[in-house]
Structures are given as structure tokens and as C-alpha cells.
XYZ file of C-alpha atoms in Angstrom:
346
model
C 21.584 30.274 77.369
C 19.420 30.380 74.244
C 19.498 33.384 71.915
C 17.446 33.923 68.733
C 19.730 35.425 66.091
C 18.249 36.995 62.929
C 19.265 35.572 59.564
C 20.620 38.469 57.506
C 22.607 39.127 54.369
C 25.689 40.026 56.429
C 25.756 36.793 58.465
C 24.260 34.025 56.292
C 27.638 33.141 54.750
C 29.060 32.651 58.238
C 26.151 30.864 59.898
C 25.083 28.957 56.762
C 27.556 26.062 57.188
C 26.259 25.581 60.745
C 22.632 25.434 59.598
C 23.196 23.299 56.491
C 23.069 19.845 58.216
C 19.853 20.729 60.051
C 18.183 22.045 56.899
C 19.378 19.104 54.823
C 17.776 16.733 57.333
C 14.501 18.651 56.923
C 14.884 18.637 53.118
C 15.221 14.846 53.016
C 12.180 14.295 55.282
C 9.953 17.188 54.120
C 7.338 14.891 52.595
C 7.235 12.158 55.242
C 7.710 14.131 58.471
C 6.487 17.594 57.488
C 3.809 16.580 54.941
C 5.005 19.085 52.343
C 3.463 18.469 48.919
C 5.962 20.635 47.058
C 9.694 20.015 47.317
C 11.426 22.695 49.417
C 14.145 24.820 47.862
C 17.763 23.708 48.032
C 19.897 25.154 50.828
C 22.009 27.243 48.458
C 18.827 28.776 47.025
C 17.584 29.447 50.553
C 20.814 31.289 51.429
C 20.439 33.352 48.278
C 16.836 34.204 49.210
C 18.005 35.322 52.657
C 20.745 37.423 51.057
C 18.054 39.297 49.104
C 15.578 39.362 52.054
C 13.032 37.328 50.128
C 13.071 34.937 53.081
C 13.725 36.036 56.656
C 14.146 34.141 59.846
C 16.137 33.259 62.938
C 18.461 30.600 64.169
C 18.828 29.657 67.818
C 22.249 29.850 69.357
C 22.930 27.853 72.491
C 25.943 29.496 74.114
C 26.889 26.149 75.628
C 27.004 24.252 72.332
C 28.612 24.552 68.928
C 25.580 23.467 66.896
C 22.468 25.663 66.415
C 19.395 24.535 68.322
C 16.695 25.488 65.807
C 15.627 27.437 62.750
C 12.602 29.548 61.844
C 11.832 30.883 58.348
C 9.143 33.360 57.320
C 8.204 35.570 54.377
C 6.579 38.977 54.080
C 3.790 38.592 51.544
C 2.649 41.509 49.363
C -0.927 41.093 50.650
C -0.014 42.344 54.163
C 0.466 38.867 55.578
C 3.477 37.283 57.228
C 3.744 33.575 56.549
C 5.765 31.327 58.821
C 7.150 28.754 56.401
C 9.090 26.492 58.738
C 9.677 25.985 62.441
C 12.514 23.508 62.684
C 13.667 22.195 66.045
C 15.222 18.707 66.239
C 12.953 16.279 68.083
C 15.530 15.468 70.729
C 15.937 19.122 71.726
C 14.188 21.176 74.438
C 11.718 22.665 72.009
C 9.586 24.539 74.578
C 12.441 26.838 75.564
C 13.455 27.192 71.911
C 9.921 28.149 70.834
C 9.693 30.753 73.569
C 12.978 32.389 72.560
C 12.000 32.383 68.869
C 8.462 33.668 69.333
C 9.386 36.494 71.667
C 12.054 37.759 69.278
C 9.753 37.345 66.278
C 6.818 39.163 67.887
C 8.987 42.062 68.987
C 10.465 42.404 65.494
C 7.206 42.237 63.533
C 5.710 45.077 65.557
C 8.294 47.303 63.894
C 7.141 46.168 60.439
C 4.558 48.470 58.798
C 1.309 47.318 57.245
C 0.996 43.673 58.288
C -2.409 42.489 59.488
C -2.043 38.706 59.740
C 0.573 36.108 60.616
C -0.217 32.673 59.179
C 1.323 29.309 60.029
C 0.169 25.935 58.675
C 1.576 23.589 61.325
C 2.106 20.616 59.029
C 3.557 17.290 60.082
C 5.664 17.192 63.221
C 5.355 20.952 63.582
C 1.920 20.362 65.114
C 3.649 19.308 68.359
C 4.056 23.028 69.069
C 0.307 23.722 69.007
C -0.225 23.883 72.778
C 2.228 26.752 73.136
C 1.013 28.935 70.250
C -2.093 30.437 71.967
C 0.241 31.813 74.639
C 1.618 34.177 72.012
C -1.803 35.207 70.662
C -2.215 32.660 67.855
C -5.709 31.297 67.184
C -6.020 27.726 65.798
C -8.333 26.352 63.118
C -8.288 22.606 62.514
C -7.666 21.365 58.973
C -8.356 17.969 57.427
C -6.537 16.625 54.368
C -8.597 14.227 52.258
C -7.364 11.966 49.482
C -8.866 9.931 46.666
C -6.517 7.169 45.525
C -6.735 6.277 41.842
C -5.176 2.897 42.679
C -7.996 2.087 45.156
C -10.721 0.307 43.146
C -13.314 0.723 45.917
C -12.757 4.470 46.121
C -12.962 4.819 42.346
C -16.120 2.702 42.237
C -17.740 4.847 44.946
C -16.870 7.907 42.958
C -18.139 6.597 39.626
C -21.433 5.311 41.058
C -22.297 8.408 43.104
C -25.644 9.665 41.712
C -26.294 13.315 40.936
C -29.418 14.972 39.637
C -29.010 16.799 36.303
C -28.230 20.498 36.534
C -31.104 22.948 35.943
C -31.519 24.161 32.385
C -29.737 27.504 32.872
C -26.655 25.883 34.460
C -23.720 24.149 32.808
C -20.219 22.950 33.685
C -17.134 24.124 31.814
C -13.401 23.644 31.971
C -11.204 26.663 32.684
C -11.120 29.456 30.143
C -8.977 32.601 30.696
C -11.929 34.733 29.584
C -13.725 33.725 32.797
C -10.832 34.921 35.002
C -12.414 38.184 36.146
C -15.803 36.593 36.794
C -14.161 33.735 38.704
C -12.217 36.171 40.907
C -15.482 37.854 41.904
C -16.988 34.452 42.681
C -13.970 33.516 44.835
C -14.380 36.741 46.808
C -18.103 36.165 47.314
C -17.523 32.567 48.429
C -14.529 33.111 50.723
C -14.652 36.677 52.088
C -16.345 35.421 55.282
C -14.739 31.975 55.366
C -12.070 30.829 57.813
C -9.479 31.068 55.017
C -9.856 34.852 55.149
C -8.706 34.847 58.782
C -5.156 33.836 57.807
C -5.123 34.985 54.171
C -6.306 38.602 53.835
C -6.407 38.318 50.040
C -9.821 36.668 50.331
C -11.186 39.815 51.990
C -10.910 41.945 48.844
C -11.720 41.526 45.169
C -8.199 42.580 44.165
C -6.739 40.007 46.551
C -8.894 37.270 45.027
C -7.626 38.252 41.580
C -4.120 37.636 42.932
C -5.146 34.192 44.228
C -6.649 33.186 40.870
C -3.616 34.555 39.041
C -1.247 32.546 41.249
C -3.147 29.305 40.675
C -3.405 29.734 36.914
C 0.261 30.749 36.543
C 1.638 27.572 38.191
C 2.649 29.208 41.490
C 0.682 26.685 43.573
C 1.690 23.714 41.487
C 1.288 22.931 37.797
C -2.091 24.343 36.791
C -4.454 21.752 35.294
C -6.928 23.808 33.228
C -8.702 20.807 31.665
C -9.626 19.442 35.105
C -10.429 22.839 36.621
C -14.216 23.164 36.602
C -16.500 26.181 36.465
C -20.235 26.224 37.120
C -21.955 28.734 34.852
C -25.447 30.136 35.226
C -26.494 31.954 32.088
C -22.770 32.118 31.240
C -21.891 33.763 34.604
C -19.508 31.985 37.004
C -21.339 30.910 40.161
C -18.983 28.112 41.250
C -15.441 26.847 40.734
C -13.158 23.907 41.474
C -9.472 24.495 40.736
C -7.043 21.660 40.146
C -3.234 21.663 40.157
C -0.536 18.995 40.040
C 1.706 19.298 43.097
C 4.048 16.664 41.699
C 4.087 14.017 38.966
C 1.776 11.624 40.834
C -0.407 13.872 42.989
C -3.136 16.325 42.108
C -4.625 18.852 44.484
C -7.816 20.883 44.724
C -6.613 24.158 46.289
C -9.971 25.932 46.054
C -13.592 24.925 45.561
C -16.571 27.135 46.231
C -20.103 28.242 45.353
C -21.741 31.653 45.566
C -23.614 31.927 48.886
C -27.001 32.261 47.173
C -26.366 29.062 45.190
C -25.521 26.839 48.164
C -27.687 23.942 49.235
C -28.202 22.539 45.744
C -25.249 20.103 45.673
C -23.523 22.156 42.993
C -20.225 21.567 44.792
C -20.716 17.833 44.193
C -21.120 18.492 40.470
C -17.940 20.591 40.349
C -15.862 18.089 42.327
C -17.146 15.111 40.329
C -16.346 16.782 36.993
C -12.823 17.698 38.135
C -12.005 14.230 39.451
C -13.678 12.509 36.495
C -11.574 14.498 34.020
C -8.424 13.598 35.968
C -9.378 9.911 35.890
C -10.134 10.054 32.168
C -6.726 11.583 31.466
C -5.077 8.974 33.690
C -6.756 6.127 31.785
C -5.712 7.758 28.490
C -2.128 8.076 29.862
C -2.293 11.866 29.625
C -1.285 12.196 33.278
C 0.291 9.956 35.926
C -1.710 11.148 38.927
C -2.149 8.388 41.496
C -4.104 10.488 43.986
C -6.003 13.750 44.369
C -6.018 15.654 47.651
C -8.066 18.472 49.138
C -8.060 20.343 52.456
C -10.995 21.697 54.438
C -11.845 22.819 57.968
C -12.383 19.970 60.420
C -15.751 21.536 61.306
C -16.891 22.141 57.722
C -19.277 19.184 57.842
C -20.989 19.793 54.466
C -17.599 19.751 52.710
C -16.425 16.667 54.617
C -19.704 14.935 53.747
C -19.249 15.798 50.055
C -15.693 14.471 49.874
C -16.536 11.248 51.714
C -19.505 10.484 49.486
C -17.306 10.923 46.417
C -14.739 8.384 47.620
C -12.220 10.593 49.456
C -10.663 9.287 52.682
C -9.571 11.473 55.574
C -5.816 11.557 55.990
C -3.722 14.050 57.885
C -5.097 16.547 60.382
C -3.188 19.680 61.316
C -3.804 23.063 62.948
C -3.539 26.278 60.949
C -2.868 29.127 63.366
C -3.106 32.845 62.726
C -2.217 36.011 64.607
C -3.514 39.564 64.207
C -2.376 42.787 65.918
C -5.461 42.540 68.157
C -4.856 38.930 69.223
C -1.225 39.794 69.893
C -2.234 42.675 72.189
C -4.535 40.385 74.152
C -2.016 37.539 74.443
C -0.414 36.304 77.657
C 2.995 37.589 76.634
C 1.790 41.058 75.539
C 2.838 42.789 78.757
C 6.341 41.360 78.765
C 6.715 42.199 75.083
C 5.642 45.765 75.823
C 8.427 45.991 78.392
C 10.914 44.737 75.816
C 9.727 47.334 73.295
C 10.038 50.118 75.843
């Protein structure tokens, strides 16, 4: 019999030694199997985070075995979102039964939590094998494509360098990041992303204050080491109308976590100008040995054809594809398991 047990401050010291081998296996394969850009935290740090309820989760007990069957970790974000960080079930296990036990316990528990409006889960790497079961619990999927430009690929670099762009109109200019543009950039992020798919799983994009949080996180190294010189702003009469952020996720990989243009400025290939300036500055610094970045990555919706077209024309290749699923109180109520969950709650 499978039972989902909550990870809590009063049991993590007891159950921790049982979970350590499973987590250590994930830790050693996080990049290759799970496609994590950032290194996950050490197991001792994870236990400490659970002790202080910074991280929450469940482990699956199989009453017929000594070893735990699986592990799920999630965090309660201050912007009214719940983020599933990891769904870890060994590949040789009966994952369908394990997922069902985990999800039912999780969905019952979160309904007792006040204020949440979105559950988000980027199903990276081998976690995407669970995608067919997630709609059963009310999750909606959006396909994501990871693109990469390799500095070591001479053809890709040549494509990038030779891509022609018309000069910007007289009232427009490109600039690197300046803190004085922070407020203006936050407003531009909100205008560009408030109706985008990103806002479905990240409610911060729905409000101006939330977008200020996003910009603050990127520029304070919380999404990787911020790269202000390669972060590009498009200014029209000294007002921010477009942006392309750049961070270093590790010593050899850069990432573009956010690129956008004000809706009224779209259709003029300004995104191409922003992306080309950001990548060009990264390449210049690489040639001058100011960085060691061997590649630059970006992620966009699989159906965002203008963005895919832009990246391809500037030398980026498509790499990994993964589903990003999200859940709201409304999609939960309309899910297949809603009635059985209601019985559990009553």
C-alpha cells in the first residue's frame, strides 16, 4: 500500500536518512536527466529548509518495502503561487500509482492553504514522462522550447554576425542596463507579459508590483548571476519600450530569462535588435576573455512562432522541449478527480 507522508520539521531527521540516497542520485544527474541549469541545493541544506518550512513536500511510503518510493518538493511563493520544484520517482518504479497518491494528497492539502491562485510545475527532463496524467488532476499544459546558441559553433556564430538589421529609427536607441531604468523597465515587463502565457503560471506578471519583483530578482542575482553589460534596453525618447535580460546560470552558460517589447511597438523587429545586442556583447566579452560563456540559452512557447523565427535567424538551435503545467482553483474544481477530492475533504 502506498501512502504520501508530509515532510515536516518533526519528522525530517527521522525520514531524512531514508531519502538521502534517492536525493543524492537526483543531485548527481540534475543537469543531464532533469535539465536543471542551476545546481540544486545539498541534501543537508534541503533538510534545513524543510525544518523551517521554506520547502515543503511529501515522501511516498510503501508499507511492503523499507525504501521510500518517491519524493515531491514544493514551495509557497510570496506572489500567491505554489511552485512544484521536483517530482522524483525512480524510473524502475510504478510511477502512475505513486503520482496518484502524491497528487491526491497534495491537492487536498493546498485547498486548506489561504490565498494561492496558481500551481506551477516546469516538467523538465525525465519529469515530462508524467505529462499524460497531469490533466486528470486539473493541470493545463503549455509547451516550451529551449533554444541555444553555441559560441564554439562557427556556423552559428557566422549566422549571427551576418544577420542584417535595418538601423533603428532616429528616436530609438539601445542601451545596457542602468538601475535608473528599473521602474520604467518593470512597467514595460507588465505591459509585455500581462496577457502572455507566462502570466498563467506566474501571477507576478499580472500586476505592476509583481513585475517589479521579477525585475528585482533578476538584477539581484536570484535567477543566476546578473549580466548588466549584456542586458539590453530599447529606449524611445529615453523611455523603455523593450528589454532583453541576460544572466549567467553557471560559468559556461548564459541565459535570456526575459525578452519583450511593448505591444504597440511589435512588428518592427525590435526584438531582433535587442537579442542581437545582448548576444553580441556576450561574444565580445568572450573574445576579450571577460567571460567564459560557451553557450547562451533562451526558452519560449512552442507555438510562439515569431519568437522561434527570431531565434533561428540569429543562429539559435532548438534543443529540449518540455511541458510547463499550471493549476488554478477553477481548473481544480473542473478536474476529473474533483468529486473524489470533495469526498475526502468532507
